[in-house]
Amino acid sequence: MHVTALEWTLTIAVILGLFVFDFFAHVRTPHDPTFKESGSWSAIYIGLALVFGGFVAWQWGSTFAGEYYAGFVTEKALSVDNLFIFVIIMSTFAVPRIYQQKVLLIGIVLALVMRGVFIAVGAAAISAFSWVFYLFGLFLVYTAVKLLRESGHEVEQEEKRDSRIVTLAKRVLPTTDEYDGDKLVTRIDGRRAVTPLLLALLAIGFADLLFALDSIPAIYGLTDEPYIVFAANAFALMGLRQLFFLIGGLLDRLVYLSYGLSAILAFIGVKLVLHALHENTLPFINGGEHVKVPEISTPVSLGVILGILVIATVASLLKTRSAAPRSAESRVGD
């Protein structure tokens, strides 16, 4: 897959342009987004992601388009799980609902920047050392097991993380417990002080950093093209703010989502290890020769990922169908 510098530049410019548009059209003026607004814009961004896959197919062929769609679905699923952490952060810092959009959008842009760095590092590592796929694969299997063990304890884990962030921030920065509109920094008695809004943003930024550690190796298990990795991540993050308000009330009902994501990460981890064995150059494995093992194709990967997500979602909704789900507003507060 050959991507020119012009194609890279135009892609990045369009993506950044969409974020800038999102800020000035929806976030600049604080407000509580309606269900209609969140739903329509979520659909628009998903539509753009699907159209981009068509562009990839037209420009580089269906194989790369399949890799893009598999990566997009995986990253979108991981992003939905991340929304639950965002809900906890909003609740912990008691972020007023009308200001949550600003925190989310800035956090998402920071996430894209951090993922861009990880994508570049990952691409350089893969280009220089084929054995890095072993590390990615084993790390994903470890992450899958860790996610499985922590399932159901996300609130406690995130509250501990947030507490450490607040403690550290208060040691090095003057802070206030009072909000000043949607300002990140305010003045108290003539001195600048950090508001809880900035502390919430720091918590989301740190959470995004942890998410990137999982998501980048995962998508490199589906494609080794940095352009596809970047585009799939960018389009998965776009519309995440709207999705937060759209399905916030349903998050409590997706009780098996973590199990499903754990299975997906484990599956991709195994796929990476198989690929590493197939391309093996390590002298202590099969004398440095390639190992004849079956490789999992992109269509099969996409089918497995979609199947796991469908099963996890349906099982979750059936499990909680008799429970009255709490609204997103009751969980994140006013």
mmCIF file of C-alpha atoms in Angstrom:
data_model
loop_
_atom_site.group_PDB
_atom_site.id
_atom_site.type_symbol
_atom_site.label_atom_id
_atom_site.label_comp_id
_atom_site.label_asym_id
_atom_site.label_seq_id
_atom_site.Cartn_x
_atom_site.Cartn_y
_atom_site.Cartn_z
ATOM 1 C CA MET A 1 0.000 0.000 0.000
ATOM 2 C CA HIS A 2 1.603 3.233 -1.162
ATOM 3 C CA VAL A 3 0.264 6.408 0.421
ATOM 4 C CA THR A 4 1.689 9.679 -0.875
ATOM 5 C CA ALA A 5 2.603 12.632 1.331
ATOM 6 C CA LEU A 6 -0.265 14.560 -0.276
ATOM 7 C CA GLU A 7 -2.780 11.851 0.666
ATOM 8 C CA TRP A 8 -1.476 11.838 4.244
ATOM 9 C CA THR A 9 -1.680 15.625 4.420
ATOM 10 C CA LEU A 10 -5.205 15.811 3.007
ATOM 11 C CA THR A 11 -6.448 13.044 5.322
ATOM 12 C CA ILE A 12 -5.024 14.713 8.438
ATOM 13 C CA ALA A 13 -6.338 18.117 7.311
ATOM 14 C CA VAL A 14 -9.875 16.756 6.783
ATOM 15 C CA ILE A 15 -9.886 14.992 10.156
ATOM 16 C CA LEU A 16 -8.613 18.068 12.000
ATOM 17 C CA GLY A 17 -11.131 20.178 10.088
ATOM 18 C CA LEU A 18 -13.967 17.971 11.311
ATOM 19 C CA PHE A 19 -12.820 18.391 14.917
ATOM 20 C CA VAL A 20 -12.567 22.165 14.498
ATOM 21 C CA PHE A 21 -16.058 22.218 12.984
ATOM 22 C CA ASP A 22 -17.353 20.115 15.873
ATOM 23 C CA PHE A 23 -15.934 22.587 18.388
ATOM 24 C CA PHE A 24 -17.342 25.741 16.812
ATOM 25 C CA ALA A 25 -20.681 24.189 15.819
ATOM 26 C CA HIS A 26 -21.510 22.288 19.001
ATOM 27 C CA VAL A 27 -19.038 22.755 21.843
ATOM 28 C CA ARG A 28 -18.052 26.422 21.905
ATOM 29 C CA THR A 29 -21.418 27.418 23.376
ATOM 30 C CA PRO A 30 -22.035 25.234 26.480
ATOM 31 C CA HIS A 31 -25.323 23.342 26.310
ATOM 32 C CA ASP A 32 -26.890 19.993 27.111
ATOM 33 C CA PRO A 33 -27.120 18.134 23.765
ATOM 34 C CA THR A 34 -30.497 16.655 22.914
ATOM 35 C CA PHE A 35 -31.055 13.041 21.970
ATOM 36 C CA LYS A 36 -31.853 14.123 18.406
ATOM 37 C CA GLU A 37 -28.646 16.139 18.089
ATOM 38 C CA SER A 38 -26.485 13.331 19.477
ATOM 39 C CA GLY A 39 -28.206 10.663 17.383
ATOM 40 C CA SER A 40 -28.058 12.512 14.084
ATOM 41 C CA TRP A 41 -24.397 13.504 14.419
ATOM 42 C CA SER A 42 -23.405 10.019 15.591
ATOM 43 C CA ALA A 43 -25.020 8.641 12.439
ATOM 44 C CA ILE A 44 -23.243 11.251 10.282
ATOM 45 C CA TYR A 45 -19.813 10.393 11.679
ATOM 46 C CA ILE A 46 -20.380 6.650 11.329
ATOM 47 C CA GLY A 47 -21.540 7.295 7.767
ATOM 48 C CA LEU A 48 -18.354 9.248 7.037
ATOM 49 C CA ALA A 49 -16.293 6.355 8.429
ATOM 50 C CA LEU A 50 -18.080 3.885 6.157
ATOM 51 C CA VAL A 51 -17.665 6.164 3.131
ATOM 52 C CA PHE A 52 -13.956 6.459 3.852
ATOM 53 C CA GLY A 53 -13.738 2.675 3.701
ATOM 54 C CA GLY A 54 -15.207 2.912 0.203
ATOM 55 C CA PHE A 55 -12.497 5.428 -0.697
ATOM 56 C CA VAL A 56 -9.834 3.008 0.564
ATOM 57 C CA ALA A 57 -11.349 0.239 -1.572
ATOM 58 C CA TRP A 58 -11.395 2.497 -4.657
ATOM 59 C CA GLN A 59 -7.860 3.792 -4.134
ATOM 60 C CA TRP A 60 -6.011 0.728 -2.804
ATOM 61 C CA GLY A 61 -8.302 -2.281 -3.188
ATOM 62 C CA SER A 62 -10.786 -4.350 -1.197
ATOM 63 C CA THR A 63 -8.133 -6.111 0.907
ATOM 64 C CA PHE A 64 -7.022 -2.869 2.529
ATOM 65 C CA ALA A 65 -10.642 -1.737 2.821
ATOM 66 C CA GLY A 66 -11.395 -4.936 4.751
ATOM 67 C CA GLU A 67 -8.475 -4.232 7.078
ATOM 68 C CA TYR A 68 -9.763 -0.695 7.616
ATOM 69 C CA TYR A 69 -13.305 -1.849 8.451
ATOM 70 C CA ALA A 70 -12.006 -4.527 10.841
ATOM 71 C CA GLY A 71 -9.810 -1.925 12.542
ATOM 72 C CA PHE A 72 -12.611 0.621 12.716
ATOM 73 C CA VAL A 73 -15.072 -1.837 14.288
ATOM 74 C CA THR A 74 -12.476 -2.933 16.847
ATOM 75 C CA GLU A 75 -11.485 0.622 17.778
ATOM 76 C CA LYS A 76 -15.133 1.720 17.962
ATOM 77 C CA ALA A 77 -15.938 -1.165 20.300
ATOM 78 C CA LEU A 78 -12.989 -0.295 22.541
ATOM 79 C CA SER A 79 -14.119 3.349 22.477
ATOM 80 C CA VAL A 80 -17.603 2.400 23.692
ATOM 81 C CA ASP A 81 -16.039 0.611 26.651
ATOM 82 C CA ASN A 82 -13.973 3.734 27.315
ATOM 83 C CA LEU A 83 -17.180 5.753 27.597
ATOM 84 C CA PHE A 84 -17.949 3.989 30.855
ATOM 85 C CA ILE A 85 -14.678 5.307 32.286
ATOM 86 C CA PHE A 86 -15.587 8.790 31.058
ATOM 87 C CA VAL A 87 -18.912 8.546 32.916
ATOM 88 C CA ILE A 88 -17.044 7.682 36.121
ATOM 89 C CA ILE A 89 -14.668 10.627 35.642
ATOM 90 C CA MET A 90 -17.547 13.046 35.018
ATOM 91 C CA SER A 91 -19.250 11.791 38.168
ATOM 92 C CA THR A 92 -16.092 11.864 40.301
ATOM 93 C CA PHE A 93 -15.382 15.499 39.418
ATOM 94 C CA ALA A 94 -19.081 16.449 39.380
ATOM 95 C CA VAL A 95 -18.691 18.072 35.953
ATOM 96 C CA PRO A 96 -21.878 20.032 35.086
ATOM 97 C CA ARG A 97 -23.583 18.403 32.130
ATOM 98 C CA ILE A 98 -23.440 21.515 29.932
ATOM 99 C CA TYR A 99 -19.626 21.574 30.224
ATOM 100 C CA GLN A 100 -19.031 17.873 29.632
ATOM 101 C CA GLN A 101 -18.878 18.323 25.855
ATOM 102 C CA LYS A 102 -15.824 20.575 26.108
ATOM 103 C CA VAL A 103 -13.946 18.143 28.338
ATOM 104 C CA LEU A 104 -14.794 15.226 26.063
ATOM 105 C CA LEU A 105 -13.806 16.944 22.820
ATOM 106 C CA ILE A 106 -10.470 18.196 24.148
ATOM 107 C CA GLY A 107 -9.822 14.763 25.636
ATOM 108 C CA ILE A 108 -10.605 13.075 22.323
ATOM 109 C CA VAL A 109 -8.233 15.385 20.423
ATOM 110 C CA LEU A 110 -5.511 14.616 22.980
ATOM 111 C CA ALA A 111 -6.237 10.911 22.504
ATOM 112 C CA LEU A 112 -5.797 11.241 18.735
ATOM 113 C CA VAL A 113 -2.469 13.043 19.191
ATOM 114 C CA MET A 114 -1.194 10.400 21.624
ATOM 115 C CA ARG A 115 -2.344 7.586 19.369
ATOM 116 C CA GLY A 116 -0.578 9.256 16.464
ATOM 117 C CA VAL A 117 2.671 9.051 18.437
ATOM 118 C CA PHE A 118 2.063 5.381 19.312
ATOM 119 C CA ILE A 119 1.193 4.595 15.687
ATOM 120 C CA ALA A 120 4.468 6.114 14.487
ATOM 121 C CA VAL A 121 6.465 4.262 17.147
ATOM 122 C CA GLY A 122 4.659 1.005 16.360
ATOM 123 C CA ALA A 123 5.248 1.368 12.617
ATOM 124 C CA ALA A 124 8.964 2.037 13.164
ATOM 125 C CA ALA A 125 9.261 -0.969 15.483
ATOM 126 C CA ILE A 126 7.460 -3.290 13.074
ATOM 127 C CA SER A 127 9.578 -2.084 10.159
ATOM 128 C CA ALA A 128 12.813 -2.679 12.055
ATOM 129 C CA PHE A 129 11.944 -5.809 14.051
ATOM 130 C CA SER A 130 9.442 -8.389 12.831
ATOM 131 C CA TRP A 131 9.579 -10.082 16.247
ATOM 132 C CA VAL A 132 7.733 -7.115 17.773
ATOM 133 C CA PHE A 133 4.527 -8.949 16.792
ATOM 134 C CA TYR A 134 5.357 -11.475 19.524
ATOM 135 C CA LEU A 135 5.402 -8.631 22.067
ATOM 136 C CA PHE A 136 2.166 -7.109 20.757
ATOM 137 C CA GLY A 137 0.428 -10.483 20.782
ATOM 138 C CA LEU A 138 1.503 -11.450 24.290
ATOM 139 C CA PHE A 139 0.663 -7.965 25.579
ATOM 140 C CA LEU A 140 -2.871 -8.218 24.159
ATOM 141 C CA VAL A 141 -3.409 -11.639 25.729
ATOM 142 C CA TYR A 142 -2.187 -10.222 29.051
ATOM 143 C CA THR A 143 -4.508 -7.217 28.633
ATOM 144 C CA ALA A 144 -7.433 -9.534 27.865
ATOM 145 C CA VAL A 145 -6.840 -11.487 31.074
ATOM 146 C CA LYS A 146 -6.434 -8.254 33.065
ATOM 147 C CA LEU A 147 -9.666 -6.842 31.608
ATOM 148 C CA LEU A 148 -11.473 -10.061 32.490
ATOM 149 C CA ARG A 149 -10.253 -9.929 36.088
ATOM 150 C CA GLU A 150 -11.172 -6.258 36.529
ATOM 151 C CA SER A 151 -14.619 -6.640 34.970
ATOM 152 C CA GLY A 152 -17.205 -5.343 37.431
ATOM 153 C CA HIS A 153 -14.629 -3.337 39.386
ATOM 154 C CA GLU A 154 -14.135 -0.487 36.910
ATOM 155 C CA VAL A 155 -15.554 2.123 39.286
ATOM 156 C CA GLU A 156 -13.114 1.302 42.089
ATOM 157 C CA GLN A 157 -10.131 1.180 39.701
ATOM 158 C CA GLU A 158 -10.970 4.528 38.076
ATOM 159 C CA GLU A 159 -11.729 6.272 41.370
ATOM 160 C CA LYS A 160 -8.315 5.234 42.698
ATOM 161 C CA ARG A 161 -6.654 6.558 39.522
ATOM 162 C CA ASP A 162 -8.573 9.846 39.703
ATOM 163 C CA SER A 163 -7.671 10.257 43.375
ATOM 164 C CA ARG A 164 -3.968 9.887 42.570
ATOM 165 C CA ILE A 165 -4.250 12.413 39.726
ATOM 166 C CA VAL A 166 -5.971 14.980 41.982
ATOM 167 C CA THR A 167 -3.429 14.450 44.766
ATOM 168 C CA LEU A 168 -0.504 14.924 42.379
ATOM 169 C CA ALA A 169 -2.079 17.966 40.703
ATOM 170 C CA LYS A 170 -2.736 19.670 44.041
ATOM 171 C CA ARG A 171 0.867 19.155 45.071
ATOM 172 C CA VAL A 172 2.265 21.037 42.072
ATOM 173 C CA LEU A 173 -0.580 23.365 41.073
ATOM 174 C CA PRO A 174 -2.839 25.826 42.904
ATOM 175 C CA THR A 175 -6.353 24.391 42.618
ATOM 176 C CA THR A 176 -9.911 25.291 43.523
ATOM 177 C CA ASP A 177 -12.923 23.102 44.216
ATOM 178 C CA GLU A 178 -15.277 25.597 42.556
ATOM 179 C CA TYR A 179 -16.188 25.698 38.856
ATOM 180 C CA ASP A 180 -15.932 28.974 36.963
ATOM 181 C CA GLY A 181 -18.160 28.314 33.973
ATOM 182 C CA ASP A 182 -16.260 26.262 31.415
ATOM 183 C CA LYS A 183 -12.891 27.817 32.288
ATOM 184 C CA LEU A 184 -9.955 25.490 32.867
ATOM 185 C CA VAL A 185 -8.063 28.120 34.872
ATOM 186 C CA THR A 186 -9.573 30.872 37.023
ATOM 187 C CA ARG A 187 -8.393 33.633 39.357
ATOM 188 C CA ILE A 188 -8.875 33.574 43.128
ATOM 189 C CA ASP A 189 -7.668 36.583 45.104
ATOM 190 C CA GLY A 190 -5.596 37.642 42.134
ATOM 191 C CA ARG A 191 -3.892 34.238 41.761
ATOM 192 C CA ARG A 192 -4.425 31.733 38.995
ATOM 193 C CA ALA A 193 -5.915 28.413 40.069
ATOM 194 C CA VAL A 194 -6.796 25.206 38.264
ATOM 195 C CA THR A 195 -10.519 24.394 38.203
ATOM 196 C CA PRO A 196 -12.017 20.896 38.607
ATOM 197 C CA LEU A 197 -12.745 21.023 34.851
ATOM 198 C CA LEU A 198 -9.025 20.901 34.096
ATOM 199 C CA LEU A 199 -8.532 18.116 36.642
ATOM 200 C CA ALA A 200 -11.257 16.111 34.893
ATOM 201 C CA LEU A 201 -9.510 16.780 31.579
ATOM 202 C CA LEU A 202 -6.222 15.505 33.021
ATOM 203 C CA ALA A 203 -7.986 12.348 34.221
ATOM 204 C CA ILE A 204 -9.499 11.763 30.770
ATOM 205 C CA GLY A 205 -6.141 12.418 29.116
ATOM 206 C CA PHE A 206 -4.432 9.869 31.357
ATOM 207 C CA ALA A 207 -7.222 7.356 30.689
ATOM 208 C CA ASP A 208 -6.787 7.958 26.939
ATOM 209 C CA LEU A 209 -3.092 7.206 27.294
ATOM 210 C CA LEU A 210 -3.891 3.847 28.881
ATOM 211 C CA PHE A 211 -6.495 3.123 26.203
ATOM 212 C CA ALA A 212 -3.929 3.796 23.467
ATOM 213 C CA LEU A 213 -1.617 1.175 24.958
ATOM 214 C CA ASP A 214 -4.326 -1.416 24.301
ATOM 215 C CA SER A 215 -5.875 -0.176 21.084
ATOM 216 C CA ILE A 216 -2.753 0.408 18.960
ATOM 217 C CA PRO A 217 -1.331 -3.136 19.343
ATOM 218 C CA ALA A 218 -4.854 -4.460 18.750
ATOM 219 C CA ILE A 219 -5.284 -2.751 15.392
ATOM 220 C CA TYR A 220 -1.741 -3.640 14.327
ATOM 221 C CA GLY A 221 -2.970 -7.203 14.694
ATOM 222 C CA LEU A 222 -5.408 -6.503 11.862
ATOM 223 C CA THR A 223 -3.227 -4.423 9.554
ATOM 224 C CA ASP A 224 0.399 -3.322 9.406
ATOM 225 C CA GLU A 225 -0.385 -0.205 7.375
ATOM 226 C CA PRO A 226 0.131 2.972 9.496
ATOM 227 C CA TYR A 227 -2.265 4.948 7.282
ATOM 228 C CA ILE A 228 -5.114 2.489 7.932
ATOM 229 C CA VAL A 229 -4.252 2.353 11.644
ATOM 230 C CA PHE A 230 -4.397 6.149 11.898
ATOM 231 C CA ALA A 231 -7.584 6.533 9.846
ATOM 232 C CA ALA A 232 -9.432 3.774 11.724
ATOM 233 C CA ASN A 233 -8.478 5.354 15.057
ATOM 234 C CA ALA A 234 -9.439 8.854 13.928
ATOM 235 C CA PHE A 235 -12.848 7.836 12.600
ATOM 236 C CA ALA A 236 -13.510 5.691 15.689
ATOM 237 C CA LEU A 237 -12.818 8.716 17.923
ATOM 238 C CA MET A 238 -14.927 11.088 15.826
ATOM 239 C CA GLY A 239 -18.481 11.082 17.070
ATOM 240 C CA LEU A 240 -17.421 9.611 20.423
ATOM 241 C CA ARG A 241 -18.587 12.770 22.185
ATOM 242 C CA GLN A 242 -22.065 12.451 20.672
ATOM 243 C CA LEU A 243 -22.108 8.729 21.442
ATOM 244 C CA PHE A 244 -21.395 9.534 25.106
ATOM 245 C CA PHE A 245 -24.678 11.426 25.375
ATOM 246 C CA LEU A 246 -26.573 9.088 23.051
ATOM 247 C CA ILE A 247 -25.977 5.753 24.784
ATOM 248 C CA GLY A 248 -24.918 6.953 28.229
ATOM 249 C CA GLY A 249 -28.107 5.540 29.705
ATOM 250 C CA LEU A 250 -27.453 2.142 28.108
ATOM 251 C CA LEU A 251 -23.901 1.692 29.381
ATOM 252 C CA ASP A 252 -25.077 0.149 32.653
ATOM 253 C CA ARG A 253 -26.927 -2.486 30.646
ATOM 254 C CA LEU A 254 -23.890 -3.608 28.635
ATOM 255 C CA VAL A 255 -22.770 -5.861 31.473
ATOM 256 C CA TYR A 256 -20.989 -8.342 29.194
ATOM 257 C CA LEU A 257 -19.190 -5.814 27.006
ATOM 258 C CA SER A 258 -15.931 -6.143 28.938
ATOM 259 C CA TYR A 259 -16.061 -9.916 28.492
ATOM 260 C CA GLY A 260 -16.613 -9.466 24.777
ATOM 261 C CA LEU A 261 -13.725 -7.012 24.453
ATOM 262 C CA SER A 262 -11.525 -9.355 26.452
ATOM 263 C CA ALA A 263 -12.323 -12.135 23.970
ATOM 264 C CA ILE A 264 -11.581 -9.809 21.020
ATOM 265 C CA LEU A 265 -8.219 -8.727 22.450
ATOM 266 C CA ALA A 266 -7.278 -12.350 23.180
ATOM 267 C CA PHE A 267 -8.296 -13.363 19.641
ATOM 268 C CA ILE A 268 -6.206 -10.586 18.065
ATOM 269 C CA GLY A 269 -3.327 -11.444 20.403
ATOM 270 C CA VAL A 270 -3.351 -15.054 19.183
ATOM 271 C CA LYS A 271 -3.600 -13.803 15.589
ATOM 272 C CA LEU A 272 -0.497 -11.647 16.151
ATOM 273 C CA VAL A 273 1.489 -14.532 17.646
ATOM 274 C CA LEU A 274 0.552 -16.748 14.683
ATOM 275 C CA HIS A 275 1.635 -14.001 12.299
ATOM 276 C CA ALA A 276 4.897 -13.599 14.217
ATOM 277 C CA LEU A 277 5.548 -17.348 13.955
ATOM 278 C CA HIS A 278 4.804 -17.251 10.237
ATOM 279 C CA GLU A 279 7.340 -14.418 9.784
ATOM 280 C CA ASN A 280 9.724 -15.723 12.455
ATOM 281 C CA THR A 281 13.384 -14.685 12.364
ATOM 282 C CA LEU A 282 14.302 -15.362 16.000
ATOM 283 C CA PRO A 283 17.140 -17.911 16.063
ATOM 284 C CA PHE A 284 15.867 -19.730 19.177
ATOM 285 C CA ILE A 285 12.507 -20.481 17.516
ATOM 286 C CA ASN A 286 12.634 -23.110 14.757
ATOM 287 C CA GLY A 287 16.270 -22.212 14.085
ATOM 288 C CA GLY A 288 15.307 -18.751 12.867
ATOM 289 C CA GLU A 289 13.129 -20.180 10.079
ATOM 290 C CA HIS A 290 9.493 -19.375 9.387
ATOM 291 C CA VAL A 291 7.048 -21.625 11.230
ATOM 292 C CA LYS A 292 4.271 -23.161 9.175
ATOM 293 C CA VAL A 293 1.179 -22.153 11.107
ATOM 294 C CA PRO A 294 -2.288 -21.164 9.892
ATOM 295 C CA GLU A 295 -2.878 -17.427 9.559
ATOM 296 C CA ILE A 296 -6.239 -15.817 10.185
ATOM 297 C CA SER A 297 -7.508 -13.784 7.233
ATOM 298 C CA THR A 298 -9.025 -10.312 7.505
ATOM 299 C CA PRO A 299 -12.583 -11.453 6.558
ATOM 300 C CA VAL A 300 -12.452 -14.126 9.259
ATOM 301 C CA SER A 301 -11.143 -11.577 11.768
ATOM 302 C CA LEU A 302 -13.926 -9.134 10.927
ATOM 303 C CA GLY A 303 -16.535 -11.888 11.233
ATOM 304 C CA VAL A 304 -15.212 -13.037 14.621
ATOM 305 C CA ILE A 305 -15.053 -9.476 15.988
ATOM 306 C CA LEU A 306 -18.573 -8.625 14.838
ATOM 307 C CA GLY A 307 -19.889 -11.955 16.110
ATOM 308 C CA ILE A 308 -18.401 -11.454 19.576
ATOM 309 C CA LEU A 309 -19.792 -7.913 19.778
ATOM 310 C CA VAL A 310 -23.274 -9.026 18.734
ATOM 311 C CA ILE A 311 -23.296 -11.890 21.234
ATOM 312 C CA ALA A 312 -21.993 -9.677 24.071
ATOM 313 C CA THR A 313 -24.534 -6.932 23.323
ATOM 314 C CA VAL A 314 -27.548 -9.217 22.935
ATOM 315 C CA ALA A 315 -26.618 -11.230 26.025
ATOM 316 C CA SER A 316 -26.206 -8.003 28.022
ATOM 317 C CA LEU A 317 -29.570 -6.613 26.968
ATOM 318 C CA LEU A 318 -31.299 -9.909 27.707
ATOM 319 C CA LYS A 319 -29.629 -10.110 31.107
ATOM 320 C CA THR A 320 -30.749 -6.599 32.089
ATOM 321 C CA ARG A 321 -34.069 -6.415 30.224
ATOM 322 C CA SER A 322 -36.079 -6.447 33.460
ATOM 323 C CA ALA A 323 -33.892 -3.851 35.178
ATOM 324 C CA ALA A 324 -34.729 -0.200 34.829
ATOM 325 C CA PRO A 325 -31.585 1.385 33.411
ATOM 326 C CA ARG A 326 -30.440 4.582 35.029
ATOM 327 C CA SER A 327 -30.240 7.609 32.821
ATOM 328 C CA ALA A 328 -26.899 9.104 31.908
ATOM 329 C CA GLU A 329 -27.946 12.295 33.708
ATOM 330 C CA SER A 330 -28.466 10.508 37.027
ATOM 331 C CA ARG A 331 -25.012 8.965 36.764
ATOM 332 C CA VAL A 332 -22.987 11.988 35.761
ATOM 333 C CA GLY A 333 -24.948 14.600 37.672
ATOM 334 C CA ASP A 334 -25.875 18.103 36.786
#
